[in-house]
C-alpha cells in the first residue's frame, strides 16, 4: 500500500477497515459510524477509493487464497457452484437498476455469485431482480473465467439450462452441470454440491447490511458483498462470537454445533470420528476434550481439525494454551 508521495494519510488503514466491517455487520448508515472510528466521511472516502480501484476485490481474493491454503487446497480452484438470490431494494435503489422477480415476488435486485467447494466467493454480480439467471449467468461465467483460469466445472440449478450450457462449454471451456431434484422428492431435500452455495448465502445474511439492498450503485452492492464475504472467509463461515464444530475434517463440511457461553466446565457434545473447530472469539481460549481423555487447546481466532469422538468443549476468559 505504498503511495506516490504527498501528505501522509491521517488515519490508520486498520481503523478504516474496522469501521467498514462495523458498518457492514451492523447495517448502519454511513453517518451513524460511531465516534470511536475515524470521521464517517473519511471512512466513506476510503471505501469509495478502494471500490473504484478494485482494492476491495483484491483484499477479498488474497484472503480467500490464504484460507484455501490453510485448508490444504490449491489457491486456484478448479470447480465452483453458481446460484442467485433476490433481495428487496430500499428506497435508495434507483428504478434503473431494480426490477421485479416474478418467481420470488421480490421487488429489488438479484445477487449472482459463484463459490468454490469450500463455499468461498469466487465471483459476484448484482443486477435488477428482473434479470433471469441465464441472462446474468453468461456475464458472470465470463468474469469467472477471466479471474480463475483453472475453472473447468461449475454446478448449477435448473435455472441455468438451455443455450448457456453450450456457450459455457464452447466459448469458456467450462462444463456447466445442472443438479436436479429427483422426480419422487418431496419437501426440502439437500442436493449434492448445490447446498454449498446456499450455505454461502446464509453466511452473507449474517450481515445486516445485506438484509436488503440499500446501495444506489450496483458496484457498491458488489463491494459490500465482498466485504462481508471477506469476514466470513476469515472465519470459515462461523459467525462471531461463536465456536463452531464442523461435521468433517475441514470447513467444506456443514456446521453441526455452535457454542458461545463462557463456562468453567466442559459443555457436552458428541461429534466424530472427524471434526473441524473454529474459534472466532478475539480473547477467549477454547479447550476440546475427546472420549479418550485427550484435551486440545484452541487459541483466539484459531482453528483445529482432528480425529476421534469430541465429547466436551469449554470456552474460558483469558488463560493460555
Short mmCIF file of C-alpha atoms in Angstrom, two decimals:
data_model
loop_
_atom_site.label_atom_id
_atom_site.label_comp_id
_atom_site.label_asym_id
_atom_site.label_seq_id
_atom_site.Cartn_x
_atom_site.Cartn_y
_atom_site.Cartn_z
CA UNK A 1 0.00 0.00 0.00
CA UNK A 2 2.88 2.39 -0.70
CA UNK A 3 1.66 5.72 -2.08
CA UNK A 4 3.13 8.11 -4.63
CA UNK A 5 4.17 10.72 -2.08
CA UNK A 6 2.34 13.75 -0.82
CA UNK A 7 0.74 14.35 2.54
CA UNK A 8 0.58 11.24 4.73
CA UNK A 9 -2.87 9.84 5.49
CA UNK A 10 -4.38 10.97 8.75
CA UNK A 11 -5.84 7.58 9.75
CA UNK A 12 -4.53 4.06 10.07
CA UNK A 13 -5.87 1.73 7.37
CA UNK A 14 -6.75 -0.85 10.03
CA UNK A 15 -9.07 1.66 11.73
CA UNK A 16 -10.76 2.40 8.42
CA UNK A 17 -11.17 -1.30 7.57
CA UNK A 18 -12.62 -1.97 11.04
CA UNK A 19 -15.10 0.90 10.54
CA UNK A 20 -16.26 -0.58 7.22
CA UNK A 21 -16.63 -4.01 8.81
CA UNK A 22 -18.67 -2.48 11.64
CA UNK A 23 -20.95 -0.74 9.15
CA UNK A 24 -21.46 -3.89 7.09
CA UNK A 25 -22.12 -6.12 10.10
CA UNK A 26 -24.47 -3.68 11.86
CA UNK A 27 -26.31 -2.41 8.80
CA UNK A 28 -25.98 1.21 9.90
CA UNK A 29 -25.90 4.35 7.75
CA UNK A 30 -22.56 5.94 6.89
CA UNK A 31 -23.36 8.98 9.03
CA UNK A 32 -24.07 6.68 12.01
CA UNK A 33 -20.49 5.35 12.22
CA UNK A 34 -19.55 5.66 15.94
CA UNK A 35 -17.14 8.33 17.13
CA UNK A 36 -14.68 5.59 18.15
CA UNK A 37 -13.79 5.28 14.46
CA UNK A 38 -12.48 7.99 12.12
CA UNK A 39 -14.99 10.55 10.83
CA UNK A 40 -17.70 8.95 8.70
CA UNK A 41 -16.85 10.95 5.58
CA UNK A 42 -13.22 9.79 5.77
CA UNK A 43 -14.38 6.18 6.13
CA UNK A 44 -16.70 6.56 3.14
CA UNK A 45 -13.99 8.23 1.05
CA UNK A 46 -11.63 5.34 1.89
CA UNK A 47 -14.24 2.73 0.95
CA UNK A 48 -15.16 4.55 -2.26
CA UNK A 49 -11.50 4.78 -3.32
CA UNK A 50 -10.91 1.08 -2.67
CA UNK A 51 -14.12 0.20 -4.53
CA UNK A 52 -13.24 2.23 -7.62
CA UNK A 53 -9.66 0.94 -7.78
CA UNK A 54 -10.69 -2.70 -7.28
CA UNK A 55 -8.89 -2.99 -3.96
CA UNK A 56 -11.92 -4.40 -2.13
CA UNK A 57 -11.94 -7.31 -4.59
CA UNK A 58 -8.16 -7.76 -4.29
CA UNK A 59 -8.31 -7.69 -0.49
CA UNK A 60 -11.03 -10.34 -0.54
CA UNK A 61 -9.27 -12.54 -3.12
CA UNK A 62 -5.98 -12.55 -1.21
CA UNK A 63 -7.74 -13.53 1.99
CA UNK A 64 -9.66 -16.30 0.17
CA UNK A 65 -6.42 -17.69 -1.26
CA UNK A 66 -4.90 -17.81 2.23
CA UNK A 67 -7.95 -19.64 3.58
CA UNK A 68 -7.71 -22.20 0.77
CA UNK A 69 -4.02 -22.78 1.53
CA UNK A 70 -4.79 -23.23 5.23
CA UNK A 71 -7.44 -25.81 4.31
CA UNK A 72 -4.88 -27.72 2.23
CA UNK A 73 -6.30 -26.62 -1.14
CA UNK A 74 -4.60 -25.06 -4.14
CA UNK A 75 -5.20 -21.27 -4.25
CA UNK A 76 -6.69 -21.63 -7.74
CA UNK A 77 -9.95 -23.63 -7.68
CA UNK A 78 -10.99 -25.99 -10.47
CA UNK A 79 -14.72 -26.25 -9.66
CA UNK A 80 -17.46 -23.95 -8.47
CA UNK A 81 -21.18 -23.62 -7.82
CA UNK A 82 -23.36 -20.85 -9.26
CA UNK A 83 -26.67 -19.51 -7.93
CA UNK A 84 -28.65 -16.29 -7.42
CA UNK A 85 -30.57 -14.64 -4.60
CA UNK A 86 -33.22 -11.92 -4.88
CA UNK A 87 -33.20 -9.16 -2.25
CA UNK A 88 -35.69 -6.38 -1.61
CA UNK A 89 -34.49 -2.95 -2.67
CA UNK A 90 -34.62 0.03 -0.33
CA UNK A 91 -35.89 3.44 -1.43
CA UNK A 92 -32.29 4.41 -2.22
CA UNK A 93 -32.16 1.87 -5.08
CA UNK A 94 -32.96 3.71 -8.35
CA UNK A 95 -35.51 2.43 -10.85
CA UNK A 96 -32.78 1.97 -13.50
CA UNK A 97 -31.15 -0.87 -11.53
CA UNK A 98 -34.11 -2.53 -9.83
CA UNK A 99 -36.81 -4.87 -11.08
CA UNK A 100 -39.41 -7.42 -10.06
CA UNK A 101 -38.64 -11.13 -9.67
CA UNK A 102 -41.92 -12.79 -10.58
CA UNK A 103 -40.87 -16.18 -9.20
CA UNK A 104 -39.83 -14.93 -5.75
CA UNK A 105 -42.27 -11.98 -5.72
CA UNK A 106 -39.42 -9.61 -4.82
CA UNK A 107 -39.03 -6.01 -5.97
CA UNK A 108 -35.36 -5.08 -5.86
CA UNK A 109 -32.11 -6.59 -7.03
CA UNK A 110 -30.61 -10.01 -7.62
CA UNK A 111 -27.22 -11.20 -6.38
CA UNK A 112 -25.47 -13.69 -8.64
CA UNK A 113 -22.47 -15.50 -7.15
CA UNK A 114 -20.07 -18.35 -7.84
CA UNK A 115 -18.37 -20.11 -4.91
CA UNK A 116 -15.74 -22.82 -4.64
CA UNK A 117 -16.23 -26.19 -2.95
CA UNK A 118 -15.43 -24.61 0.43
CA UNK A 119 -18.20 -22.05 -0.07
CA UNK A 120 -15.75 -19.16 -0.59
CA UNK A 121 -16.75 -16.42 -3.00
CA UNK A 122 -15.14 -16.51 -6.47
CA UNK A 123 -17.26 -14.06 -8.49
CA UNK A 124 -20.22 -11.78 -7.85
CA UNK A 125 -22.55 -9.65 -9.95
CA UNK A 126 -25.57 -7.57 -8.89
CA UNK A 127 -28.41 -6.89 -11.34
CA UNK A 128 -32.05 -5.89 -11.29
CA UNK A 129 -34.24 -8.66 -9.88
CA UNK A 130 -35.99 -8.97 -13.25
CA UNK A 131 -32.81 -10.29 -14.93
CA UNK A 132 -33.02 -14.08 -15.31
CA UNK A 133 -30.35 -16.48 -14.11
CA UNK A 134 -29.50 -17.45 -17.70
CA UNK A 135 -29.03 -13.84 -18.80
CA UNK A 136 -26.77 -12.96 -15.89
CA UNK A 137 -25.05 -16.36 -15.93
CA UNK A 138 -23.20 -15.64 -19.18
CA UNK A 139 -21.59 -12.45 -17.92
CA UNK A 140 -20.84 -13.97 -14.52
CA UNK A 141 -19.15 -17.02 -16.05
CA UNK A 142 -17.09 -14.74 -18.29
CA UNK A 143 -15.92 -12.84 -15.20
CA UNK A 144 -15.15 -16.15 -13.53
CA UNK A 145 -13.06 -17.32 -16.49
CA UNK A 146 -11.07 -14.06 -16.59
CA UNK A 147 -10.11 -14.34 -12.93
CA UNK A 148 -9.82 -18.12 -12.44
CA UNK A 149 -8.20 -19.78 -15.43
CA UNK A 150 -8.26 -23.30 -13.94
CA UNK A 151 -12.04 -23.47 -13.50
CA UNK A 152 -13.38 -26.33 -15.62
CA UNK A 153 -16.58 -27.43 -13.82
CA UNK A 154 -19.49 -25.44 -12.41
CA UNK A 155 -22.59 -26.94 -10.79
CA UNK A 156 -25.93 -25.12 -11.15
CA UNK A 157 -29.67 -25.49 -10.66
CA UNK A 158 -32.37 -25.78 -13.32
CA UNK A 159 -32.40 -22.03 -13.92
CA UNK A 160 -29.17 -22.28 -15.92
CA UNK A 161 -30.25 -24.81 -18.53
CA UNK A 162 -30.58 -24.15 -22.27
CA UNK A 163 -28.11 -22.36 -24.52
CA UNK A 164 -25.99 -21.25 -21.57
CA UNK A 165 -24.72 -24.82 -21.14
CA UNK A 166 -23.49 -24.91 -24.76
CA UNK A 167 -21.97 -21.43 -24.55
CA UNK A 168 -20.10 -22.27 -21.37
CA UNK A 169 -18.70 -25.42 -22.97
CA UNK A 170 -17.78 -23.98 -26.38
CA UNK A 171 -16.69 -20.42 -25.58
CA UNK A 172 -15.50 -20.62 -21.96
CA UNK A 173 -14.37 -24.28 -21.72
CA UNK A 174 -16.48 -24.76 -18.59
CA UNK A 175 -18.68 -27.82 -18.03
CA UNK A 176 -21.91 -26.36 -16.63
CA UNK A 177 -23.57 -29.30 -14.85
CA UNK A 178 -27.17 -28.96 -13.73
CA UNK A 179 -28.01 -30.72 -10.45
CA UNK A 180 -31.73 -31.54 -10.44
CA UNK A 181 -34.17 -32.78 -7.86
CA UNK A 182 -35.39 -36.32 -8.34
CA UNK A 183 -38.97 -36.77 -9.51
CA UNK A 184 -40.01 -38.55 -6.32
CA UNK A 185 -38.50 -35.92 -3.97
CA UNK A 186 -40.98 -34.11 -1.72
CA UNK A 187 -40.40 -31.15 0.57
CA UNK A 188 -36.93 -29.88 1.40
CA UNK A 189 -34.08 -32.01 0.04
CA UNK A 190 -30.35 -31.29 0.36
CA UNK A 191 -28.97 -31.53 -3.18
CA UNK A 192 -25.33 -32.51 -3.85
CA UNK A 193 -22.99 -29.52 -4.31
CA UNK A 194 -25.83 -27.00 -4.53
CA UNK A 195 -26.08 -26.80 -0.75
CA UNK A 196 -22.61 -25.21 -0.67
CA UNK A 197 -23.74 -22.02 -2.39
CA UNK A 198 -26.91 -21.91 -0.29
CA UNK A 199 -24.72 -22.04 2.82
CA UNK A 200 -22.71 -19.09 1.48
CA UNK A 201 -25.91 -17.06 1.10
CA UNK A 202 -26.69 -17.93 4.72
CA UNK A 203 -23.23 -16.67 5.74
CA UNK A 204 -23.85 -13.41 3.89
CA UNK A 205 -27.18 -12.97 5.68
CA UNK A 206 -25.30 -12.67 8.97
CA UNK A 207 -24.57 -9.14 7.77
CA UNK A 208 -27.46 -6.75 8.43
CA UNK A 209 -26.29 -4.53 5.59
CA UNK A 210 -27.26 -7.31 3.19
CA UNK A 211 -30.70 -7.98 4.68
CA UNK A 212 -31.89 -5.87 1.74
CA UNK A 213 -30.11 -3.81 -0.90
CA UNK A 214 -29.52 -0.24 0.27
CA UNK A 215 -26.91 0.80 -2.29
CA UNK A 216 -27.53 3.29 -5.09
CA UNK A 217 -24.89 1.73 -7.36
CA UNK A 218 -24.60 -1.96 -8.21
CA UNK A 219 -20.79 -1.90 -7.92
CA UNK A 220 -21.21 -0.67 -4.33
CA UNK A 221 -23.52 -3.63 -3.67
CA UNK A 222 -20.87 -5.98 -5.07
CA UNK A 223 -18.22 -4.36 -2.87
CA UNK A 224 -20.45 -4.78 0.20
CA UNK A 225 -20.90 -8.47 -0.62
CA UNK A 226 -17.14 -8.90 -0.96
CA UNK A 227 -16.52 -7.05 2.30
CA UNK A 228 -18.99 -9.33 4.07
CA UNK A 229 -17.57 -12.42 2.40
CA UNK A 230 -14.03 -11.44 3.41
CA UNK A 231 -15.05 -11.55 7.07
CA UNK A 232 -16.95 -14.82 6.58
CA UNK A 233 -13.99 -16.35 4.72
CA UNK A 234 -11.59 -15.44 7.53
CA UNK A 235 -13.82 -17.34 9.99
CA UNK A 236 -14.76 -20.20 7.63
CA UNK A 237 -18.38 -19.05 7.77
CA UNK A 238 -18.58 -19.29 11.55
CA UNK A 239 -20.35 -16.17 12.90
CA UNK A 240 -18.74 -14.11 15.65
CA UNK A 241 -18.66 -14.70 18.64
CA UNK A 242 -19.24 -18.44 18.27
CA UNK A 243 -17.04 -21.50 18.45
CA UNK A 244 -18.23 -23.76 15.62
CA UNK A 245 -17.84 -27.50 15.10
CA UNK A 246 -17.89 -28.79 11.53
CA UNK A 247 -19.05 -32.32 10.76
CA UNK A 248 -15.90 -33.32 8.88
CA UNK A 249 -12.13 -32.84 8.62
CA UNK A 250 -12.30 -29.34 7.06
CA UNK A 251 -14.54 -26.31 6.54
CA UNK A 252 -16.19 -27.75 3.42
CA UNK A 253 -18.49 -29.72 5.73
CA UNK A 254 -21.57 -28.14 7.36
CA UNK A 255 -21.55 -26.65 10.85
CA UNK A 256 -23.11 -29.17 13.25
CA UNK A 257 -22.82 -27.25 16.54
CA UNK A 258 -22.21 -23.69 17.79
CA UNK A 259 -21.15 -22.58 21.30
CA UNK A 260 -20.81 -19.09 22.78
CA UNK A 261 -21.26 -19.41 26.57
CA UNK A 262 -18.19 -18.92 28.78
CA UNK A 263 -18.20 -21.68 31.44
CA UNK A 264 -15.87 -23.29 33.97
CA UNK A 265 -16.91 -26.80 32.92
CA UNK A 266 -16.97 -28.86 29.72
CA UNK A 267 -20.21 -28.46 27.79
CA UNK A 268 -21.41 -31.78 26.42
CA UNK A 269 -21.14 -32.56 22.72
CA UNK A 270 -20.74 -35.70 20.64
CA UNK A 271 -19.15 -35.45 17.20
CA UNK A 272 -16.77 -37.69 15.29
CA UNK A 273 -14.89 -39.52 14.00
CA UNK A 274 -13.63 -36.44 12.10
CA UNK A 275 -14.22 -32.81 13.05
CA UNK A 276 -13.01 -29.26 12.50
CA UNK A 277 -13.38 -26.48 15.10
CA UNK A 278 -13.15 -22.70 14.52
CA UNK A 279 -12.86 -20.17 17.35
CA UNK A 280 -13.97 -16.68 16.23
CA UNK A 281 -13.53 -15.05 19.65
CA UNK A 282 -10.83 -12.41 19.96
CA UNK A 283 -9.66 -13.07 23.53
CA UNK A 284 -11.17 -16.34 24.78
CA UNK A 285 -9.48 -19.72 24.66
CA UNK A 286 -11.31 -22.95 23.87
CA UNK A 287 -10.46 -26.41 25.21
CA UNK A 288 -11.67 -29.55 23.45
CA UNK A 289 -11.99 -32.93 25.15
CA UNK A 290 -12.02 -36.30 23.35
CA UNK A 291 -13.57 -39.54 24.52
CA UNK A 292 -10.12 -40.95 25.37
CA UNK A 293 -9.43 -38.04 27.76
CA UNK A 294 -7.16 -36.05 25.44
CA UNK A 295 -7.61 -32.27 25.70
CA UNK A 296 -6.70 -29.81 22.94
CA UNK A 297 -6.38 -26.05 23.34
CA UNK A 298 -7.58 -23.65 20.67
CA UNK A 299 -6.31 -20.03 20.89
CA UNK A 300 -8.39 -16.96 19.98
CA UNK A 301 -9.21 -16.75 16.25
CA UNK A 302 -7.74 -20.21 15.79
CA UNK A 303 -8.91 -23.40 14.11
CA UNK A 304 -8.13 -27.05 14.63
CA UNK A 305 -9.04 -30.34 12.99
CA UNK A 306 -8.68 -33.86 14.32
CA UNK A 307 -9.98 -37.37 14.64
CA UNK A 308 -11.78 -39.23 17.39
CA UNK A 309 -15.02 -38.52 19.19
CA UNK A 310 -15.30 -34.97 20.50
CA UNK A 311 -17.22 -35.13 23.80
CA UNK A 312 -16.71 -31.77 25.53
CA UNK A 313 -15.93 -28.11 24.93
CA UNK A 314 -15.23 -25.24 27.33
CA UNK A 315 -14.77 -21.54 26.49
CA UNK A 316 -12.75 -19.61 29.08
CA UNK A 317 -11.88 -15.97 29.59
CA UNK A 318 -8.13 -15.46 29.49
CA UNK A 319 -5.73 -18.27 30.17
CA UNK A 320 -3.33 -19.72 27.65
CA UNK A 321 -2.56 -22.86 25.71
#
